[in-house]
Amino acid sequence: MEMSKDKTQKFVVKFFPEIMVKGTKAKRQMVGQLYNNLQTVLHKIDEKITVKKFSDKMEITCVNELIEQVRQRLKDTPGVELILEVLQFENVTTIDEIKIKANELMSHEIKDKTFVVRVKRSGTHEFKSTDIEQTVGGYMLAHNETKGVDLRNAEVTINIELVNNQLNIVTKKYRGLSGFPIGSQNSILSLMSGGFDSTVASYLTMKRGIKTHFIFFNLGGIAHEIGVKQVAYYLWNKFGSSHRVTFTSVPFDDVVTEIFKSTSEPYMGVTLKRLMVMAAEKIADEMKIDALLTGESVAQVSSQTLRNLALIDKVSNKLILRPLSTMNKPDIIEISTKIGTTRFAESMPEYCGVISKSPVTHGSFDRMEKEARAFNYEVLDKAVEDAVVVNVDEIDDDVNEIGQIDVVSDLSTGNYTVIDIRQSDDCIETSVETLKIPFYKLKSQFRKLPQDKEYLFYCDKGILSQLHAQFLRDAEGLNNIKVYRPEKNN
């Protein structure tokens, strides 16, 4: 019996149960899609990572140095239900071999604790799963100082799988994202504002296997666009990077001006939403996308009553999904916190929108039609015509082009202070004064620093640095910020 190479780690991935109950053709297609997705995202880490496909699982092997990165990618990939970290052995034929190896590897886990052994077995053997459980449990009980075996409420569960003559001893177990693999469903166009609701809605469709593109209606200038691009990139990179999606920015400032000219105040909010849906439909038609996505929740604001949502839907023939429609705000924020978008939403730059005085909460269909006839739709057509589309994976280059924030690689060329704006606790070491201010605290803390100095923002890929440097320059009028990108050989 030989153990896998000491310097490698094996993961066993179990599929989302709904995949397993599909018909043969659909199941094969979804498993194949998940296999392709895992290869895509894992090979971005290291092309030497191997992915093996089976009918009911996948096995991933990587070097030990990449365990944390691979584990996180597996946890964030739609379609994965369970991730097992296993030690694998071949040519195991007897219970005695199993009990000795299990005790050798797992005895440290059960010291002074209650434990139970659980076995899953497939193939032809002279013994049953219960025989293995009893033999291994009895052997480990006799050879270790424990609190005993507890079949119902054990503190430690020893998980063992025997597949023919292959022994897998599970050392750790993690819940996956569940859902369907991205690419197994069609595409959707998400109306993104960058706040809690639209980001959570986008996450939920990505989790369900829907390829989620983004559209943003710019009401407040470059700072807000940059903020929304930031969170769109985050969502794509974390949950959907197996596929390429787009980010469409539609200039809506002239549309807002026309609303003020032509629309009665109580109907301004609903009119704005209707025009966004109309514009999104035009873009979706060009992209051959059948459905739109919003983060609207019933009665959360005046434009989201059932009547007003009906008024909004009337302008489009597209299917409009609202996964948050019956969710409460605390539940939405809880999901946002879980997936890591809360800090983005909280630090999102404020923008100018249409704020109605005494907005209508139960709009009239007849009155809405009258208001709609007064609007000059040439303005909307021009906004759609001027829309700018970028691939989300190229947002870094796009932001560089928009913002043109100077990038510094050599710290000896000036009197700089580096600010590490990454969310993590670690801080980059440099040859100059270096501060740690996470990006979500920049808005409140940067102004407190001496403004007669020149600051360089630093993050792993330069995307957050570029975004927040641009925001502070535009919103606060600050010109003493650049981006620090060390040379690759540094």
Coordinates of C-alpha atoms in Angstrom, one line a residue:
M1 CA 0.0 0.0 0.0
E2 CA 1.6 3.3 -1.2
M3 CA 0.6 6.8 -0.2
S4 CA 0.3 9.6 -2.7
K5 CA 3.3 11.8 -3.1
D6 CA 4.1 13.6 0.1
K7 CA 4.1 17.0 -1.6
T8 CA 0.7 16.8 -3.2
Q9 CA -2.8 17.2 -1.9
K10 CA -5.9 15.5 -3.3
F11 CA -9.4 17.0 -3.2
V12 CA -12.6 15.0 -3.9
V13 CA -15.4 17.2 -5.2
K14 CA -19.1 16.0 -4.8
F15 CA -21.7 17.5 -7.1
F16 CA -24.8 19.6 -6.2
P17 CA -27.5 16.9 -5.6
E18 CA -29.9 18.4 -8.2
I19 CA -27.3 17.6 -10.9
M20 CA -27.3 13.9 -9.9
V21 CA -31.1 13.5 -10.3
K22 CA -31.2 15.0 -13.8
G23 CA -31.7 12.8 -16.8
T24 CA -28.7 11.1 -18.3
K25 CA -28.1 13.7 -21.0
A26 CA -28.6 16.7 -18.8
K27 CA -26.4 15.2 -16.0
R28 CA -23.7 14.4 -18.5
Q29 CA -23.8 17.9 -19.9
M30 CA -23.7 19.6 -16.4
V31 CA -20.8 17.3 -15.2
G32 CA -18.9 18.1 -18.3
Q33 CA -19.5 21.8 -17.9
L34 CA -18.3 21.7 -14.2
Y35 CA -15.2 19.8 -15.3
N36 CA -14.4 22.5 -17.9
N37 CA -15.1 25.3 -15.4
L38 CA -12.8 23.7 -12.8
Q39 CA -10.1 23.3 -15.3
T40 CA -10.4 26.9 -16.4
V41 CA -10.3 28.4 -12.9
L42 CA -7.7 26.1 -11.4
H43 CA -5.3 26.3 -14.4
K44 CA -5.3 30.1 -13.8
I45 CA -3.6 29.2 -10.5
D46 CA -1.2 26.6 -11.9
E47 CA -1.5 24.6 -15.2
K48 CA 0.0 21.5 -13.4
I49 CA -3.1 21.1 -11.2
T50 CA -4.9 18.0 -12.4
V51 CA -8.7 17.5 -12.6
K52 CA -10.1 13.9 -13.1
K53 CA -13.8 13.4 -14.0
F54 CA -15.9 10.5 -12.7
S55 CA -19.7 10.0 -12.9
D56 CA -20.3 11.0 -9.3
K57 CA -17.3 13.1 -8.3
M58 CA -14.1 14.8 -9.5
E59 CA -10.6 14.5 -8.1
I60 CA -8.2 17.4 -8.0
T61 CA -4.5 17.1 -7.2
C62 CA -2.2 20.0 -6.5
V63 CA 1.1 20.7 -4.8
N64 CA 0.9 21.5 -1.0
E65 CA 1.9 25.1 -1.6
L66 CA -1.4 25.7 -3.5
I67 CA -3.8 24.0 -1.1
E68 CA -5.4 27.2 0.2
Q69 CA -5.9 28.8 -3.2
V70 CA -7.3 25.6 -4.7
R71 CA -9.6 25.0 -1.7
Q72 CA -11.0 28.6 -1.9
R73 CA -11.6 28.2 -5.7
L74 CA -13.5 25.0 -5.2
K75 CA -15.6 26.6 -2.4
D76 CA -16.5 29.4 -4.8
T77 CA -17.4 27.4 -7.9
P78 CA -21.1 26.9 -8.7
G79 CA -22.0 23.3 -9.0
V80 CA -19.8 22.0 -6.1
E81 CA -21.7 20.7 -3.1
L82 CA -18.9 19.2 -1.0
I83 CA -15.1 19.4 -0.9
L84 CA -13.2 16.6 0.8
E85 CA -9.5 16.8 1.4
V86 CA -8.3 13.2 1.3
L87 CA -5.2 11.1 1.8
Q88 CA -5.4 8.4 -0.9
F89 CA -4.0 4.9 -0.9
E90 CA -4.1 2.2 -3.6
N91 CA -4.3 -1.6 -3.5
V92 CA -6.0 -1.8 -0.1
T93 CA -7.5 -5.3 0.3
T94 CA -8.0 -6.0 4.0
I95 CA -9.6 -4.3 7.0
D96 CA -6.4 -4.7 9.0
E97 CA -4.7 -2.4 6.4
I98 CA -7.5 0.1 6.8
K99 CA -7.5 0.2 10.6
I100 CA -3.7 0.6 10.8
K101 CA -3.6 3.4 8.3
A102 CA -6.6 5.2 9.8
N103 CA -5.1 5.1 13.2
E104 CA -1.7 6.3 12.0
L105 CA -3.2 9.3 10.3
M106 CA -6.1 10.3 12.5
S107 CA -5.2 9.4 16.0
H108 CA -4.2 13.0 16.9
E109 CA -7.8 14.1 16.1
I110 CA -9.5 12.0 18.7
K111 CA -7.3 12.5 21.8
D112 CA -9.5 13.3 24.8
K113 CA -12.6 13.4 22.5
T114 CA -15.5 11.3 21.6
F115 CA -15.4 9.9 18.1
V116 CA -17.2 7.8 15.5
V117 CA -16.1 6.1 12.3
R118 CA -18.2 6.5 9.2
V119 CA -17.5 4.4 6.0
K120 CA -18.8 4.6 2.5
R121 CA -17.9 1.5 0.4
S122 CA -18.4 0.6 -3.2
G123 CA -17.2 -2.4 -5.2
T124 CA -16.8 -6.1 -4.2
H125 CA -15.4 -6.9 -0.9
E126 CA -15.6 -9.8 1.6
F127 CA -16.7 -7.3 4.3
K128 CA -19.4 -4.7 4.8
S129 CA -19.1 -1.0 5.6
T130 CA -20.3 -1.7 9.2
D131 CA -17.5 -4.2 9.6
I132 CA -15.0 -1.6 8.7
E133 CA -16.6 1.0 11.1
Q134 CA -16.6 -1.5 14.0
T135 CA -13.1 -2.8 13.4
V136 CA -11.5 0.6 12.8
G137 CA -13.4 2.2 15.7
G138 CA -12.5 -0.6 18.1
Y139 CA -8.8 -0.5 17.1
M140 CA -8.6 3.3 17.5
L141 CA -10.4 3.1 20.8
A142 CA -7.9 0.5 22.1
H143 CA -4.8 2.4 21.0
N144 CA -5.6 6.0 22.0
E145 CA -6.7 8.0 25.0
T146 CA -10.2 9.1 24.1
K147 CA -13.6 9.8 25.7
G148 CA -15.0 6.8 23.9
V149 CA -17.2 6.1 20.8
D150 CA -20.4 8.1 20.5
L151 CA -22.6 7.0 17.6
R152 CA -24.9 10.0 17.7
N153 CA -23.1 13.1 19.0
A154 CA -19.4 12.5 18.5
E155 CA -17.0 15.4 18.7
V156 CA -14.9 13.9 15.9
T157 CA -16.1 11.9 12.8
I158 CA -13.5 9.8 11.0
N159 CA -14.7 9.6 7.4
I160 CA -13.4 6.8 5.3
E161 CA -14.2 5.9 1.7
L162 CA -13.3 2.6 0.0
V163 CA -13.8 2.5 -3.7
N164 CA -12.8 -1.0 -4.9
N165 CA -9.2 -1.2 -3.7
Q166 CA -8.7 2.5 -3.3
L167 CA -8.8 3.9 0.2
N168 CA -9.6 7.5 0.9
I169 CA -9.3 8.9 4.4
V170 CA -11.0 12.3 4.6
T171 CA -8.9 14.7 6.7
K172 CA -11.2 17.8 6.2
K173 CA -14.6 18.5 4.8
Y174 CA -16.0 21.8 3.4
R175 CA -19.4 22.9 2.1
G176 CA -19.4 24.1 -1.5
L177 CA -21.4 26.8 -3.2
S178 CA -24.0 24.3 -4.5
G179 CA -26.1 25.4 -7.5
F180 CA -25.5 24.6 -11.2
P181 CA -22.2 25.1 -13.2
I182 CA -22.0 28.4 -15.0
G183 CA -22.6 27.8 -18.6
S184 CA -25.2 25.1 -18.0
Q185 CA -28.0 27.7 -18.2
N186 CA -28.4 30.7 -20.6
S187 CA -27.2 34.3 -20.1
I188 CA -28.9 37.2 -18.2
L189 CA -28.2 40.9 -18.1
S190 CA -28.0 42.3 -14.6
L191 CA -28.9 45.9 -13.9
M192 CA -26.1 46.9 -11.5
S193 CA -26.0 49.9 -9.1
G194 CA -23.2 48.5 -7.0
G195 CA -25.2 48.4 -3.8
F196 CA -26.3 45.5 -1.6
D197 CA -29.3 44.4 -3.7
S198 CA -28.0 44.3 -7.2
T199 CA -24.7 42.6 -6.2
V200 CA -26.5 39.9 -4.2
A201 CA -29.0 39.3 -7.0
S202 CA -26.1 38.9 -9.4
Y203 CA -24.4 36.4 -7.1
L204 CA -27.6 34.3 -6.9
T205 CA -28.0 34.0 -10.7
M206 CA -24.3 33.1 -11.0
K207 CA -24.7 30.5 -8.3
R208 CA -27.7 29.0 -10.3
G209 CA -25.4 28.5 -13.3
I210 CA -26.6 31.6 -15.3
K211 CA -23.9 33.5 -17.2
T212 CA -24.4 37.0 -15.7
H213 CA -23.5 40.1 -17.7
F214 CA -23.6 43.6 -16.2
I215 CA -25.2 46.8 -17.3
F216 CA -24.7 50.1 -15.4
F217 CA -26.6 53.4 -15.8
N218 CA -24.3 56.2 -15.0
L219 CA -26.1 59.0 -13.2
G220 CA -23.2 60.3 -11.1
G221 CA -20.0 60.5 -13.1
I222 CA -16.8 58.5 -13.3
A223 CA -16.5 57.9 -9.6
H224 CA -19.7 55.8 -9.4
E225 CA -18.9 53.9 -12.6
I226 CA -15.5 53.0 -11.2
G227 CA -17.1 51.8 -7.9
V228 CA -19.6 49.6 -9.8
K229 CA -16.9 48.2 -12.1
Q230 CA -14.9 47.3 -8.9
V231 CA -17.7 45.2 -7.4
A232 CA -18.6 43.6 -10.8
Y233 CA -15.0 42.5 -11.2
Y234 CA -15.0 41.1 -7.7
L235 CA -18.1 39.1 -8.3
W236 CA -16.8 37.8 -11.6
N237 CA -13.4 37.0 -10.3
K238 CA -14.7 35.1 -7.2
F239 CA -17.6 33.2 -8.6
G240 CA -17.7 33.4 -12.4
S241 CA -14.2 33.6 -13.9
S242 CA -14.7 30.4 -15.8
H243 CA -16.6 32.4 -18.4
R244 CA -16.1 35.8 -20.1
V245 CA -18.8 38.4 -19.4
T246 CA -19.3 42.0 -20.3
F247 CA -19.8 45.3 -18.5
T248 CA -21.9 47.9 -20.3
S249 CA -21.9 51.5 -19.1
V250 CA -24.8 53.7 -20.4
P251 CA -24.5 57.4 -19.9
F252 CA -27.8 58.4 -18.3
D253 CA -27.2 62.0 -17.2
D254 CA -29.1 63.5 -20.2
V255 CA -31.9 61.0 -19.6
V256 CA -32.2 62.3 -16.0
T257 CA -32.3 65.9 -17.4
E258 CA -35.1 65.0 -19.7
I259 CA -37.0 63.3 -16.9
F260 CA -36.9 66.6 -14.9
K261 CA -38.2 68.5 -18.0
S262 CA -41.0 66.2 -19.0
T263 CA -42.2 64.1 -16.0
S264 CA -44.3 65.0 -13.0
E265 CA -42.5 64.7 -9.8
P266 CA -44.5 61.8 -8.3
Y267 CA -43.7 59.7 -11.3
M268 CA -40.0 60.5 -11.7
G269 CA -38.7 57.4 -9.8
V270 CA -40.9 54.9 -11.7
T271 CA -40.1 56.6 -15.0
L272 CA -36.4 56.3 -14.3
K273 CA -36.7 52.6 -13.6
R274 CA -38.9 52.1 -16.8
L275 CA -36.2 53.8 -18.9
M276 CA -33.5 51.7 -17.5
V277 CA -35.4 48.6 -18.3
M278 CA -36.1 49.8 -21.8
A279 CA -32.4 50.6 -22.4
A280 CA -31.4 47.2 -20.9
E281 CA -33.8 45.5 -23.2
K282 CA -32.2 47.1 -26.3
I283 CA -28.7 46.1 -25.1
A284 CA -30.0 42.6 -24.3
D285 CA -31.5 42.3 -27.8
E286 CA -28.1 43.1 -29.3
M287 CA -26.5 40.4 -27.0
K288 CA -29.2 37.9 -27.8
I289 CA -30.1 37.6 -24.1
D290 CA -33.6 36.7 -23.1
A291 CA -33.8 37.9 -19.5
L292 CA -33.0 40.9 -17.3
L293 CA -32.1 40.8 -13.6
T294 CA -32.7 43.4 -10.9
G295 CA -32.2 43.6 -7.2
E296 CA -35.6 45.0 -6.5
S297 CA -37.5 43.8 -3.3
V298 CA -41.2 44.3 -2.9
A299 CA -42.0 47.5 -0.9
Q300 CA -38.4 48.3 -0.1
V301 CA -38.8 51.8 -1.8
S302 CA -41.7 53.6 -3.4
S303 CA -40.9 52.4 -6.9
Q304 CA -41.0 48.8 -5.7
T305 CA -44.6 48.3 -4.7
L306 CA -46.4 45.6 -6.7
R307 CA -48.3 48.2 -8.7
N308 CA -45.2 50.2 -9.6
L309 CA -43.2 47.0 -10.4
A310 CA -46.1 46.2 -12.8
L311 CA -45.8 49.6 -14.3
I312 CA -42.1 49.0 -14.8
D313 CA -42.5 45.6 -16.3
K314 CA -45.0 46.9 -18.8
V315 CA -42.3 48.6 -20.9
S316 CA -40.4 45.3 -21.7
N317 CA -41.2 42.0 -23.3
K318 CA -38.1 40.4 -21.6
L319 CA -38.4 38.1 -18.7
I320 CA -37.3 40.1 -15.6
L321 CA -36.0 38.0 -12.7
R322 CA -36.1 39.5 -9.2
P323 CA -34.6 36.9 -6.8
L324 CA -34.7 39.3 -3.9
S325 CA -38.4 40.2 -4.4
T326 CA -39.6 38.6 -1.1
M327 CA -36.4 39.0 0.9
N328 CA -35.9 41.3 3.9
K329 CA -33.0 43.8 3.9
P330 CA -31.2 42.1 6.9
D331 CA -31.3 38.8 4.9
I332 CA -29.8 40.5 1.9
I333 CA -27.1 42.1 3.9
E334 CA -26.3 38.8 5.5
I335 CA -25.7 37.2 2.1
S336 CA -23.7 40.3 1.1
T337 CA -21.5 39.9 4.1
K338 CA -21.0 36.1 3.4
I339 CA -19.9 36.6 -0.2
G340 CA -17.7 39.6 0.6
T341 CA -19.6 42.5 -1.2
T342 CA -20.7 44.4 1.9
R343 CA -17.6 46.5 2.2
F344 CA -17.8 47.4 -1.5
A345 CA -21.5 48.4 -1.1
E346 CA -20.8 50.5 2.0
S347 CA -17.9 52.3 0.4
M348 CA -19.7 52.8 -2.9
P349 CA -19.5 56.5 -4.0
E350 CA -22.7 58.4 -3.7
Y351 CA -24.3 59.6 -6.9
C352 CA -27.1 61.9 -8.0
G353 CA -30.3 60.2 -8.8
V354 CA -33.9 61.2 -9.4
I355 CA -35.4 61.9 -6.0
S356 CA -39.1 62.4 -6.2
K357 CA -41.0 64.6 -3.8
S358 CA -44.1 62.6 -2.5
P359 CA -43.4 59.7 -5.0
V360 CA -46.4 57.7 -6.1
T361 CA -46.7 54.3 -4.4
H362 CA -49.7 53.0 -6.4
G363 CA -49.3 54.5 -9.8
S364 CA -52.0 54.7 -12.4
F365 CA -51.6 52.8 -15.7
D366 CA -53.4 55.6 -17.5
R367 CA -51.4 58.4 -15.8
M368 CA -48.2 56.5 -16.5
E369 CA -49.0 56.3 -20.2
K370 CA -49.7 60.0 -20.2
E371 CA -46.3 60.7 -18.5
A372 CA -44.6 58.3 -20.9
R373 CA -45.9 60.1 -24.0
A374 CA -44.3 63.4 -22.8
F375 CA -40.8 61.9 -22.7
N376 CA -38.4 62.5 -25.6
Y377 CA -37.2 59.0 -26.4
E378 CA -34.5 60.3 -28.8
V379 CA -32.5 61.0 -25.6
L380 CA -32.8 57.4 -24.5
D381 CA -31.8 56.1 -28.0
K382 CA -28.7 58.4 -27.9
A383 CA -27.8 57.1 -24.4
V384 CA -27.9 53.5 -25.7
E385 CA -26.0 54.5 -28.8
D386 CA -23.2 55.9 -26.6
A387 CA -23.0 52.9 -24.3
V388 CA -19.5 51.5 -23.8
V389 CA -18.9 47.8 -23.5
V390 CA -15.9 46.2 -21.9
N391 CA -15.1 42.6 -20.9
V392 CA -15.1 42.3 -17.1
D393 CA -11.7 40.6 -17.1
E394 CA -10.3 43.6 -18.9
I395 CA -11.7 46.2 -16.4
D396 CA -8.2 46.7 -15.1
D397 CA -7.0 48.0 -18.5
D398 CA -10.3 49.9 -19.0
V399 CA -9.9 51.7 -15.7
N400 CA -6.3 52.6 -16.6
E401 CA -7.5 54.1 -19.8
I402 CA -10.3 56.1 -18.2
G403 CA -8.5 57.3 -15.1
Q404 CA -4.9 57.7 -16.4
I405 CA -3.7 57.6 -12.8
D406 CA 0.1 57.5 -12.9
V407 CA 1.8 54.2 -12.1
V408 CA 5.1 54.1 -10.2
S409 CA 7.3 51.0 -10.1
D410 CA 10.6 52.5 -8.8
L411 CA 10.3 54.0 -5.3
S412 CA 13.6 55.8 -5.6
T413 CA 12.2 58.3 -8.1
G414 CA 10.4 60.4 -5.5
N415 CA 9.5 61.1 -1.9
Y416 CA 6.6 58.6 -1.6
T417 CA 4.5 57.1 1.1
V418 CA 3.0 53.7 0.1
I419 CA -0.5 52.8 1.3
D420 CA -1.4 49.1 1.2
I421 CA -5.2 49.2 0.6
R422 CA -5.8 45.4 0.5
Q423 CA -8.5 44.0 2.6
S424 CA -6.2 41.4 4.2
D425 CA -4.2 42.1 7.4
D426 CA -0.8 41.7 5.8
C427 CA 1.1 44.7 4.6
I428 CA 3.7 45.0 1.9
E429 CA 7.2 45.8 2.9
T430 CA 8.9 48.6 1.0
S431 CA 12.0 50.8 1.2
V432 CA 9.8 53.9 2.1
E433 CA 7.2 54.8 4.7
T434 CA 4.3 52.3 4.3
L435 CA 0.8 52.6 5.8
K436 CA -2.0 50.1 6.0
I437 CA -5.5 51.5 5.2
P438 CA -8.0 48.9 3.8
F439 CA -9.9 50.3 0.7
Y440 CA -13.2 50.5 2.6
K441 CA -11.6 53.0 5.1
L442 CA -9.9 55.2 2.6
K443 CA -12.8 57.6 2.2
S444 CA -12.8 58.4 5.9
Q445 CA -9.1 58.1 6.7
F446 CA -7.2 59.5 3.8
R447 CA -8.2 63.1 4.4
K448 CA -6.7 62.9 7.9
L449 CA -3.2 62.3 6.4
P450 CA -0.8 65.2 5.7
Q451 CA -1.8 66.4 2.2
D452 CA 1.6 67.9 1.4
K453 CA 2.9 64.4 0.7
E454 CA 2.7 62.1 -2.4
Y455 CA 0.9 58.8 -1.8
L456 CA 1.1 55.5 -3.8
F457 CA -1.8 53.1 -3.4
Y458 CA -0.9 49.4 -3.6
C459 CA -3.0 46.2 -4.1
D460 CA -2.3 42.8 -5.6
K461 CA -3.2 43.5 -9.2
G462 CA -3.6 47.3 -9.2
I463 CA -7.3 47.3 -9.8
L464 CA -8.5 48.5 -6.5
S465 CA -5.6 51.0 -6.3
Q466 CA -6.6 52.5 -9.7
L467 CA -10.3 52.6 -8.8
H468 CA -9.9 54.4 -5.4
A469 CA -7.2 56.7 -6.6
Q470 CA -9.5 57.8 -9.4
F471 CA -12.5 58.2 -7.0
L472 CA -10.5 60.4 -4.5
R473 CA -9.2 62.5 -7.4
D474 CA -12.6 63.1 -8.9
A475 CA -14.8 63.3 -5.8
E476 CA -12.4 65.0 -3.4
G477 CA -10.2 67.0 -5.9
L478 CA -7.0 65.3 -4.7
N479 CA -4.0 65.1 -7.0
N480 CA -1.3 63.7 -4.8
I481 CA -2.2 60.0 -5.4
K482 CA -0.6 57.5 -7.7
V483 CA -0.6 53.8 -8.0
Y484 CA 2.4 51.5 -6.9
R485 CA 3.0 48.5 -9.0
P486 CA 6.3 46.8 -8.1
E487 CA 8.3 45.3 -11.0
K488 CA 7.6 41.5 -11.2
N489 CA 11.2 40.6 -10.3
N490 CA 11.0 42.7 -7.1

